[in-house]
Every structure is written in structure tokens, then in C-alpha cells.
CSV table of C-alpha atoms in Angstrom, one decimal:
chain,number,residue,atom,x,y,z
A,14,MET,CA,54.5,-9.1,3.2
A,15,SER,CA,51.0,-7.7,2.9
A,16,SER,CA,47.8,-9.2,1.5
A,17,GLU,CA,46.4,-7.8,-1.7
A,18,VAL,CA,43.8,-5.1,-1.9
A,19,LYS,CA,40.5,-5.8,-3.8
A,20,PHE,CA,37.9,-3.5,-5.3
A,21,LYS,CA,34.4,-3.8,-6.3
A,22,GLU,CA,32.6,-0.9,-8.0
A,23,GLU,CA,28.9,-0.2,-7.8
A,24,HIS,CA,27.5,2.7,-10.0
A,25,GLN,CA,24.6,4.6,-8.6
A,26,ASP,CA,22.8,7.6,-10.0
A,27,ASP,CA,24.5,10.2,-7.9
A,28,CYS,CA,27.8,8.5,-7.0
A,29,VAL,CA,30.2,5.6,-7.5
A,30,LYS,CA,30.5,3.3,-4.5
A,31,VAL,CA,33.7,1.4,-4.1
A,32,TYR,CA,34.1,-1.6,-1.8
A,33,ILE,CA,37.7,-2.1,-0.6
A,34,SER,CA,38.9,-5.2,1.1
A,35,GLY,CA,42.4,-6.3,2.3
A,36,GLU,CA,45.2,-4.0,3.2
A,37,ILE,CA,46.5,-0.7,1.8
A,38,ASP,CA,50.2,-0.3,2.4
A,39,ILE,CA,53.4,0.5,0.5
A,40,TYR,CA,52.9,-2.8,-1.5
A,41,THR,CA,49.3,-2.2,-2.6
A,42,SER,CA,49.1,1.6,-2.6
A,43,GLN,CA,49.9,2.0,-6.3
A,44,THR,CA,46.9,-0.2,-7.3
A,45,PHE,CA,44.7,1.7,-4.8
A,46,LYS,CA,45.8,5.1,-6.2
A,47,GLU,CA,45.3,4.1,-9.9
A,48,LYS,CA,41.8,2.7,-9.2
A,49,LEU,CA,40.6,5.7,-7.2
A,50,TYR,CA,42.0,8.3,-9.5
A,51,SER,CA,40.6,6.5,-12.6
A,52,ILE,CA,37.1,6.3,-11.1
A,53,ILE,CA,37.2,10.0,-10.2
A,54,ASP,CA,38.4,11.1,-13.6
A,55,SER,CA,36.1,8.8,-15.5
A,56,PHE,CA,32.8,9.4,-13.8
A,57,LYS,CA,33.2,12.8,-12.1
A,58,LYS,CA,30.7,11.8,-9.4
A,59,ASP,CA,30.9,11.7,-5.6
A,60,LEU,CA,32.8,8.7,-4.4
A,61,LYS,CA,31.6,6.5,-1.5
A,62,VAL,CA,34.5,4.3,-0.2
A,63,ASP,CA,33.1,1.4,1.8
A,64,CYS,CA,35.8,0.2,4.2
A,65,THR,CA,33.9,-2.6,5.9
A,66,ASP,CA,36.4,-5.2,4.7
A,67,LEU,CA,39.5,-3.0,4.8
A,68,ASN,CA,41.7,-4.4,7.6
A,69,TYR,CA,44.7,-2.0,7.5
A,70,ILE,CA,45.8,1.2,6.0
A,71,ASP,CA,49.2,3.0,6.5
A,72,SER,CA,50.3,6.6,5.9
A,73,THR,CA,50.9,5.9,2.2
A,74,GLY,CA,47.2,4.9,1.9
A,75,LEU,CA,46.0,7.9,3.8
A,76,GLY,CA,48.1,10.1,1.5
A,77,ILE,CA,46.4,8.6,-1.5
A,78,PHE,CA,43.0,9.4,0.1
A,79,VAL,CA,44.1,13.0,0.4
A,80,GLY,CA,45.3,13.1,-3.2
A,81,ALA,CA,42.0,11.6,-4.4
A,82,LEU,CA,40.0,14.2,-2.4
A,83,LYS,CA,42.0,17.0,-4.1
A,84,LYS,CA,41.2,15.4,-7.5
A,85,ALA,CA,37.5,15.0,-6.6
A,86,ARG,CA,37.3,18.6,-5.5
A,87,GLN,CA,38.5,19.7,-9.0
A,88,TYR,CA,35.1,18.4,-10.2
A,89,ASP,CA,33.3,19.8,-7.2
A,90,LYS,CA,32.8,16.3,-5.8
A,91,LYS,CA,33.3,14.7,-2.4
A,92,ILE,CA,34.6,11.5,-1.0
A,93,LEU,CA,32.7,9.7,1.8
A,94,VAL,CA,34.4,7.0,3.9
A,95,ILE,CA,31.8,4.5,5.0
A,96,ASN,CA,31.9,1.8,7.7
A,97,PRO,CA,35.6,2.1,8.7
A,98,LYS,CA,36.7,-0.3,11.4
A,99,ALA,CA,37.7,1.3,14.7
A,100,ASN,CA,41.4,1.2,14.0
A,101,ILE,CA,41.0,2.9,10.6
A,102,LYS,CA,38.6,5.5,11.9
A,103,LYS,CA,41.1,6.2,14.7
A,104,LEU,CA,43.8,6.9,12.1
A,105,PHE,CA,41.5,9.4,10.3
A,106,THR,CA,40.8,11.1,13.7
A,107,ILE,CA,44.5,11.2,14.9
A,108,THR,CA,45.7,12.7,11.6
A,109,GLY,CA,42.8,15.2,11.4
A,110,LEU,CA,41.5,13.7,8.2
A,111,ASP,CA,38.1,13.2,9.8
A,112,LYS,CA,37.7,17.0,9.3
A,113,LEU,CA,38.3,16.7,5.5
A,114,PHE,CA,36.3,13.5,4.8
A,115,ILE,CA,32.8,12.7,5.5
A,116,ILE,CA,33.0,9.5,7.7
A,117,GLU,CA,29.8,7.5,8.1
């Protein structure tokens, strides 16, 4: 069984920064999806997702990132993925998502 996923929001002038910790998988993905989509719809700002403390993400989680990006683009906004660990950055690269997301 997986660990939980935790969020912390920080509102800045030009964006909302979300700190994610834990694991995003089939068990935690619904919470992740609801949180991201809610932030995008509520604030209509660029979204910076800080993945420093994100230990694992599966294909379900990656799919939610893609859905969130589509939603953000409806408002002409972007999603930045910040500080991903090597294993997570590798997943973005292998799947080609590094071409869609700004990864810092």
C-alpha cells in the first residue's frame, strides 16, 4: 500500500506554488487530481509544482499532470515542474512529457 500525498500551497503574485510530498499512485491520484484542478480553476494563474519531496509517481499521476496542463492552457497558463528527483525527471523524459512541461 502506498503512503499518502500531502500538499502545501503558497500564493505568489504571478503564480500558485504547490509543494507535493509522498507518492502519487492509483491510491492517491484522485486527491492529487482534485487539488490541482481546483487550484487551476480557482486562481487561473501559472502553477509551479515543487516535487522536492515527491518520492514516486506512476502513470496515473503523469496522466493527471497532462490533464492539469490542458486545463491550465484553457486559461492561457502553464505548469512548471520544479526540483524533481532523478527518477521522476527520468519518467518525464522517457514519456516525452519534458517537451510539454517546463522542468526546472
